[in-house]
Amino acid sequence: MPKSLCFDARRGVELSSGVASSDRSSAMSPGQTFSPDSIVTGKSPRMRALFDLVRTIADSNGTVLITGESGTGKEVVANMIHHRSRRRLRPFVAVSCAIFSDTLIESELFGHERGAFTGAIKERPGRFELAQGGTVFLDDIDDVPLSMQVKLLRVLQNRTVERVGGLRSVPVDVRIVAGSKRDLNELVAQGKFRDDLYYRLNVIPLALPPLRERPEDIA
């Protein structure tokens, strides 16, 4: 198993170890013009060092966990990872897990079949299916309820999803990048986040410093 990379931009230190729209949801389809450098606005040495590391790990297929306060640029980094990777010609699908209720998030991520619930008048693919071959960015992963965490774990383990109301497993080929505004390790200790899911997500951890510690990055 390759070593995982850990970068803490708050210290500017790279470590390696043997373990390791209105709703803010978006999708970029194949063929859309995009330059990863066009969204990179970090001028501070720590962020520049992080961007250098992103270029190094972009072609890995490892799951990435980006931790940082709201507004620090987690989606920017996720976008850069995708568009520097071999998956760049496939969709980049971003979704904020914080904006959906516990009952809606399953349908949003995994899709649903016709008649699965009241109002489901036709089948609908979820975000994982829409990102086939590309990257899914799950922002606010720390807000995902425990009941949904086990289903995300199955996606990481089996690389399949099952739509709400469905009876078959749908294979998905996606790279998962997750964003969290809180320390998931602390949430694990509090019993609010599954430790097995945390370790599956934390293959390549990146920590973004708060903006107050890098005023040169504020336009």
Short mmCIF file of N, CA and C in Angstrom, two decimals, residues 57-164:
data_model
loop_
_atom_site.label_atom_id
_atom_site.label_comp_id
_atom_site.label_asym_id
_atom_site.label_seq_id
_atom_site.Cartn_x
_atom_site.Cartn_y
_atom_site.Cartn_z
N ILE A 57 -0.07 15.21 -5.68
CA ILE A 57 -0.99 14.12 -5.34
C ILE A 57 -2.20 14.04 -6.26
N ALA A 58 -2.32 14.97 -7.19
CA ALA A 58 -3.54 15.05 -8.01
C ALA A 58 -3.81 13.76 -8.78
N ASP A 59 -2.78 13.13 -9.31
CA ASP A 59 -2.99 11.94 -10.13
C ASP A 59 -3.17 10.67 -9.32
N SER A 60 -2.99 10.76 -8.02
CA SER A 60 -3.31 9.61 -7.17
C SER A 60 -4.81 9.41 -7.19
N ASN A 61 -5.24 8.19 -6.91
CA ASN A 61 -6.68 7.95 -6.83
C ASN A 61 -7.15 7.91 -5.39
N GLY A 62 -6.24 8.27 -4.46
CA GLY A 62 -6.55 8.22 -3.04
C GLY A 62 -7.59 9.24 -2.62
N THR A 63 -8.39 8.88 -1.64
CA THR A 63 -9.38 9.79 -1.09
C THR A 63 -8.68 10.91 -0.34
N VAL A 64 -9.21 12.13 -0.48
CA VAL A 64 -8.61 13.31 0.14
C VAL A 64 -9.57 13.89 1.17
N LEU A 65 -9.05 14.25 2.33
CA LEU A 65 -9.84 14.94 3.35
C LEU A 65 -9.24 16.32 3.57
N ILE A 66 -10.01 17.36 3.23
CA ILE A 66 -9.56 18.75 3.38
C ILE A 66 -10.25 19.35 4.59
N THR A 67 -9.47 19.78 5.57
CA THR A 67 -10.03 20.36 6.79
C THR A 67 -9.69 21.84 6.85
N GLY A 68 -10.67 22.66 7.19
CA GLY A 68 -10.44 24.10 7.31
C GLY A 68 -11.74 24.81 7.62
N GLU A 69 -11.62 26.00 8.20
CA GLU A 69 -12.80 26.79 8.53
C GLU A 69 -13.56 27.15 7.26
N SER A 70 -14.82 27.53 7.43
CA SER A 70 -15.63 27.97 6.29
C SER A 70 -14.96 29.17 5.63
N GLY A 71 -14.92 29.15 4.30
CA GLY A 71 -14.35 30.27 3.57
C GLY A 71 -12.85 30.18 3.33
N THR A 72 -12.22 29.09 3.73
CA THR A 72 -10.77 28.99 3.56
C THR A 72 -10.35 28.45 2.20
N GLY A 73 -11.30 28.00 1.40
CA GLY A 73 -10.97 27.57 0.05
C GLY A 73 -10.95 26.07 -0.17
N LYS A 74 -11.74 25.33 0.59
CA LYS A 74 -11.73 23.86 0.45
C LYS A 74 -12.19 23.43 -0.94
N GLU A 75 -13.26 24.07 -1.45
CA GLU A 75 -13.73 23.68 -2.78
C GLU A 75 -12.74 24.08 -3.86
N VAL A 76 -12.05 25.19 -3.66
CA VAL A 76 -11.01 25.60 -4.61
C VAL A 76 -9.94 24.52 -4.71
N VAL A 77 -9.50 24.03 -3.57
CA VAL A 77 -8.47 22.98 -3.55
C VAL A 77 -9.00 21.70 -4.17
N ALA A 78 -10.24 21.33 -3.86
CA ALA A 78 -10.83 20.12 -4.44
C ALA A 78 -10.91 20.24 -5.96
N ASN A 79 -11.30 21.42 -6.44
CA ASN A 79 -11.39 21.67 -7.87
C ASN A 79 -10.02 21.54 -8.53
N MET A 80 -9.02 22.07 -7.86
CA MET A 80 -7.67 22.01 -8.40
C MET A 80 -7.17 20.56 -8.48
N ILE A 81 -7.47 19.78 -7.43
CA ILE A 81 -7.08 18.37 -7.44
C ILE A 81 -7.69 17.66 -8.65
N HIS A 82 -8.98 17.89 -8.86
CA HIS A 82 -9.67 17.23 -9.98
C HIS A 82 -9.07 17.64 -11.32
N HIS A 83 -8.89 18.92 -11.53
CA HIS A 83 -8.47 19.41 -12.84
C HIS A 83 -6.98 19.25 -13.10
N ARG A 84 -6.26 18.76 -12.12
CA ARG A 84 -4.87 18.38 -12.34
C ARG A 84 -4.74 16.86 -12.47
N SER A 85 -5.83 16.15 -12.36
CA SER A 85 -5.79 14.69 -12.36
C SER A 85 -6.14 14.12 -13.73
N ARG A 86 -5.98 12.81 -13.86
CA ARG A 86 -6.34 12.14 -15.11
C ARG A 86 -7.85 12.08 -15.29
N ARG A 87 -8.61 12.47 -14.26
CA ARG A 87 -10.07 12.49 -14.35
C ARG A 87 -10.60 13.83 -14.83
N ARG A 88 -9.73 14.74 -15.20
CA ARG A 88 -10.14 16.13 -15.47
C ARG A 88 -11.15 16.27 -16.61
N LEU A 89 -11.19 15.30 -17.53
CA LEU A 89 -12.14 15.38 -18.64
C LEU A 89 -13.51 14.81 -18.28
N ARG A 90 -13.63 14.31 -17.07
CA ARG A 90 -14.90 13.80 -16.58
C ARG A 90 -15.48 14.80 -15.57
N PRO A 91 -16.72 14.60 -15.11
CA PRO A 91 -17.37 15.63 -14.27
C PRO A 91 -16.72 15.84 -12.90
N PHE A 92 -16.79 17.08 -12.46
CA PHE A 92 -16.49 17.43 -11.07
C PHE A 92 -17.82 17.82 -10.45
N VAL A 93 -18.26 17.07 -9.46
CA VAL A 93 -19.56 17.30 -8.83
C VAL A 93 -19.35 17.65 -7.36
N ALA A 94 -19.78 18.85 -6.98
CA ALA A 94 -19.62 19.31 -5.60
C ALA A 94 -20.99 19.44 -4.94
N VAL A 95 -21.06 19.02 -3.69
CA VAL A 95 -22.32 19.11 -2.96
C VAL A 95 -22.03 19.43 -1.50
N SER A 96 -22.79 20.36 -0.94
CA SER A 96 -22.68 20.66 0.48
C SER A 96 -23.64 19.77 1.24
N CYS A 97 -23.09 18.90 2.07
CA CYS A 97 -23.92 17.96 2.84
C CYS A 97 -24.71 18.66 3.93
N ALA A 98 -24.37 19.93 4.22
CA ALA A 98 -25.01 20.64 5.33
C ALA A 98 -26.40 21.17 4.97
N ILE A 99 -26.69 21.29 3.68
CA ILE A 99 -27.93 21.98 3.31
C ILE A 99 -29.12 21.04 3.15
N PHE A 100 -28.89 19.74 3.24
CA PHE A 100 -29.97 18.79 3.05
C PHE A 100 -30.40 18.17 4.38
N SER A 101 -31.69 17.93 4.50
CA SER A 101 -32.19 17.25 5.69
C SER A 101 -31.73 15.80 5.69
N ASP A 102 -31.86 15.15 6.83
CA ASP A 102 -31.45 13.75 6.95
C ASP A 102 -32.19 12.86 5.94
N THR A 103 -33.42 13.22 5.63
CA THR A 103 -34.22 12.39 4.72
C THR A 103 -33.90 12.67 3.25
N LEU A 104 -33.45 13.87 2.94
CA LEU A 104 -33.19 14.23 1.55
C LEU A 104 -31.78 13.91 1.08
N ILE A 105 -30.83 13.86 2.01
CA ILE A 105 -29.44 13.70 1.60
C ILE A 105 -29.19 12.36 0.91
N GLU A 106 -29.91 11.31 1.34
CA GLU A 106 -29.72 10.01 0.71
C GLU A 106 -30.12 10.04 -0.76
N SER A 107 -31.27 10.64 -1.04
CA SER A 107 -31.73 10.75 -2.42
C SER A 107 -30.78 11.63 -3.24
N GLU A 108 -30.28 12.69 -2.62
CA GLU A 108 -29.39 13.61 -3.32
C GLU A 108 -28.09 12.91 -3.73
N LEU A 109 -27.52 12.14 -2.82
CA LEU A 109 -26.24 11.50 -3.09
C LEU A 109 -26.38 10.23 -3.93
N PHE A 110 -27.40 9.42 -3.63
CA PHE A 110 -27.51 8.11 -4.26
C PHE A 110 -28.59 8.01 -5.32
N GLY A 111 -29.46 9.03 -5.41
CA GLY A 111 -30.53 8.98 -6.38
C GLY A 111 -31.73 8.19 -5.88
N HIS A 112 -32.78 8.13 -6.69
CA HIS A 112 -33.96 7.36 -6.29
C HIS A 112 -34.68 6.82 -7.51
N GLU A 113 -35.48 5.80 -7.27
CA GLU A 113 -36.29 5.21 -8.33
C GLU A 113 -37.67 5.85 -8.33
N ARG A 114 -38.36 5.73 -9.44
CA ARG A 114 -39.72 6.25 -9.54
C ARG A 114 -40.60 5.59 -8.48
N GLY A 115 -41.36 6.41 -7.76
CA GLY A 115 -42.27 5.91 -6.75
C GLY A 115 -41.62 5.56 -5.42
N ALA A 116 -40.34 5.91 -5.27
CA ALA A 116 -39.63 5.57 -4.03
C ALA A 116 -40.22 6.30 -2.83
N PHE A 117 -40.78 7.48 -3.07
CA PHE A 117 -41.41 8.26 -2.01
C PHE A 117 -42.36 9.25 -2.65
N THR A 118 -43.16 9.91 -1.85
CA THR A 118 -44.12 10.89 -2.37
C THR A 118 -43.39 11.98 -3.14
N GLY A 119 -43.78 12.20 -4.38
CA GLY A 119 -43.15 13.22 -5.20
C GLY A 119 -42.09 12.67 -6.14
N ALA A 120 -41.71 11.41 -5.98
CA ALA A 120 -40.72 10.80 -6.87
C ALA A 120 -41.42 10.27 -8.12
N ILE A 121 -41.74 11.20 -9.03
CA ILE A 121 -42.53 10.83 -10.20
C ILE A 121 -41.69 10.21 -11.31
N LYS A 122 -40.39 10.31 -11.21
CA LYS A 122 -39.50 9.66 -12.17
C LYS A 122 -38.18 9.33 -11.49
N GLU A 123 -37.45 8.41 -12.09
CA GLU A 123 -36.17 8.03 -11.50
C GLU A 123 -35.17 9.18 -11.64
N ARG A 124 -34.23 9.23 -10.74
CA ARG A 124 -33.26 10.32 -10.74
C ARG A 124 -31.91 9.80 -10.24
N PRO A 125 -30.85 9.96 -11.02
CA PRO A 125 -29.54 9.54 -10.55
C PRO A 125 -29.03 10.49 -9.47
N GLY A 126 -28.22 9.97 -8.58
CA GLY A 126 -27.63 10.79 -7.53
C GLY A 126 -26.30 11.38 -7.96
N ARG A 127 -25.68 12.10 -7.03
CA ARG A 127 -24.44 12.81 -7.35
C ARG A 127 -23.31 11.85 -7.73
N PHE A 128 -23.26 10.69 -7.09
CA PHE A 128 -22.19 9.75 -7.43
C PHE A 128 -22.31 9.26 -8.87
N GLU A 129 -23.52 8.96 -9.30
CA GLU A 129 -23.72 8.52 -10.68
C GLU A 129 -23.42 9.65 -11.66
N LEU A 130 -23.80 10.86 -11.31
CA LEU A 130 -23.55 12.00 -12.19
C LEU A 130 -22.07 12.28 -12.37
N ALA A 131 -21.28 11.88 -11.40
CA ALA A 131 -19.84 12.13 -11.44
C ALA A 131 -19.06 10.97 -12.05
N GLN A 132 -19.73 10.02 -12.66
CA GLN A 132 -19.08 8.80 -13.15
C GLN A 132 -17.79 9.10 -13.90
N GLY A 133 -16.70 8.51 -13.44
CA GLY A 133 -15.41 8.71 -14.06
C GLY A 133 -14.66 9.93 -13.55
N GLY A 134 -15.34 10.76 -12.77
CA GLY A 134 -14.74 12.01 -12.31
C GLY A 134 -14.53 12.06 -10.81
N THR A 135 -14.86 13.21 -10.24
CA THR A 135 -14.60 13.47 -8.82
C THR A 135 -15.86 13.98 -8.13
N VAL A 136 -16.12 13.47 -6.94
CA VAL A 136 -17.20 13.98 -6.09
C VAL A 136 -16.56 14.71 -4.91
N PHE A 137 -16.97 15.97 -4.71
CA PHE A 137 -16.51 16.73 -3.55
C PHE A 137 -17.64 16.82 -2.55
N LEU A 138 -17.48 16.16 -1.41
CA LEU A 138 -18.48 16.16 -0.35
C LEU A 138 -18.08 17.18 0.70
N ASP A 139 -18.57 18.40 0.56
CA ASP A 139 -18.25 19.43 1.54
C ASP A 139 -19.13 19.26 2.77
N ASP A 140 -18.65 19.77 3.89
CA ASP A 140 -19.38 19.66 5.17
C ASP A 140 -19.67 18.21 5.52
N ILE A 141 -18.70 17.35 5.29
CA ILE A 141 -18.87 15.93 5.61
C ILE A 141 -19.12 15.74 7.10
N ASP A 142 -18.69 16.72 7.90
CA ASP A 142 -18.88 16.64 9.35
C ASP A 142 -20.34 16.80 9.76
N ASP A 143 -21.19 17.24 8.82
CA ASP A 143 -22.62 17.39 9.11
C ASP A 143 -23.45 16.18 8.69
N VAL A 144 -22.82 15.18 8.11
CA VAL A 144 -23.55 14.00 7.67
C VAL A 144 -23.99 13.17 8.88
N PRO A 145 -25.28 12.83 8.98
CA PRO A 145 -25.75 12.05 10.13
C PRO A 145 -25.15 10.65 10.15
N LEU A 146 -25.08 10.06 11.34
CA LEU A 146 -24.49 8.73 11.49
C LEU A 146 -25.18 7.69 10.60
N SER A 147 -26.49 7.82 10.45
CA SER A 147 -27.23 6.85 9.64
C SER A 147 -26.78 6.87 8.18
N MET A 148 -26.32 8.04 7.71
CA MET A 148 -25.85 8.15 6.34
C MET A 148 -24.38 7.80 6.21
N GLN A 149 -23.64 7.94 7.30
CA GLN A 149 -22.21 7.65 7.26
C GLN A 149 -21.93 6.21 6.88
N VAL A 150 -22.74 5.29 7.38
CA VAL A 150 -22.52 3.88 7.06
C VAL A 150 -22.74 3.62 5.57
N LYS A 151 -23.64 4.37 4.94
CA LYS A 151 -23.89 4.21 3.51
C LYS A 151 -22.75 4.79 2.68
N LEU A 152 -22.17 5.88 3.16
CA LEU A 152 -20.99 6.43 2.49
C LEU A 152 -19.81 5.46 2.61
N LEU A 153 -19.72 4.82 3.76
CA LEU A 153 -18.65 3.84 3.96
C LEU A 153 -18.77 2.71 2.94
N ARG A 154 -19.99 2.27 2.67
CA ARG A 154 -20.19 1.20 1.70
C ARG A 154 -19.75 1.62 0.29
N VAL A 155 -19.98 2.90 -0.03
CA VAL A 155 -19.53 3.40 -1.33
C VAL A 155 -18.01 3.29 -1.44
N LEU A 156 -17.33 3.69 -0.38
CA LEU A 156 -15.87 3.63 -0.38
C LEU A 156 -15.36 2.20 -0.41
N GLN A 157 -16.07 1.30 0.24
CA GLN A 157 -15.63 -0.09 0.30
C GLN A 157 -15.95 -0.86 -0.98
N ASN A 158 -17.16 -0.67 -1.49
CA ASN A 158 -17.65 -1.50 -2.59
C ASN A 158 -17.66 -0.80 -3.94
N ARG A 159 -17.53 0.52 -3.94
CA ARG A 159 -17.59 1.31 -5.17
C ARG A 159 -18.91 1.08 -5.91
N THR A 160 -19.98 0.99 -5.14
CA THR A 160 -21.32 0.88 -5.71
C THR A 160 -22.27 1.75 -4.90
N VAL A 161 -23.39 2.14 -5.52
CA VAL A 161 -24.45 2.85 -4.81
C VAL A 161 -25.76 2.13 -5.08
N GLU A 162 -26.70 2.34 -4.18
CA GLU A 162 -28.04 1.79 -4.36
C GLU A 162 -29.03 2.93 -4.22
N ARG A 163 -29.80 3.17 -5.26
CA ARG A 163 -30.77 4.27 -5.22
C ARG A 163 -31.85 4.00 -4.18
N VAL A 164 -32.42 5.08 -3.66
CA VAL A 164 -33.56 4.94 -2.75
C VAL A 164 -34.69 4.25 -3.50
#
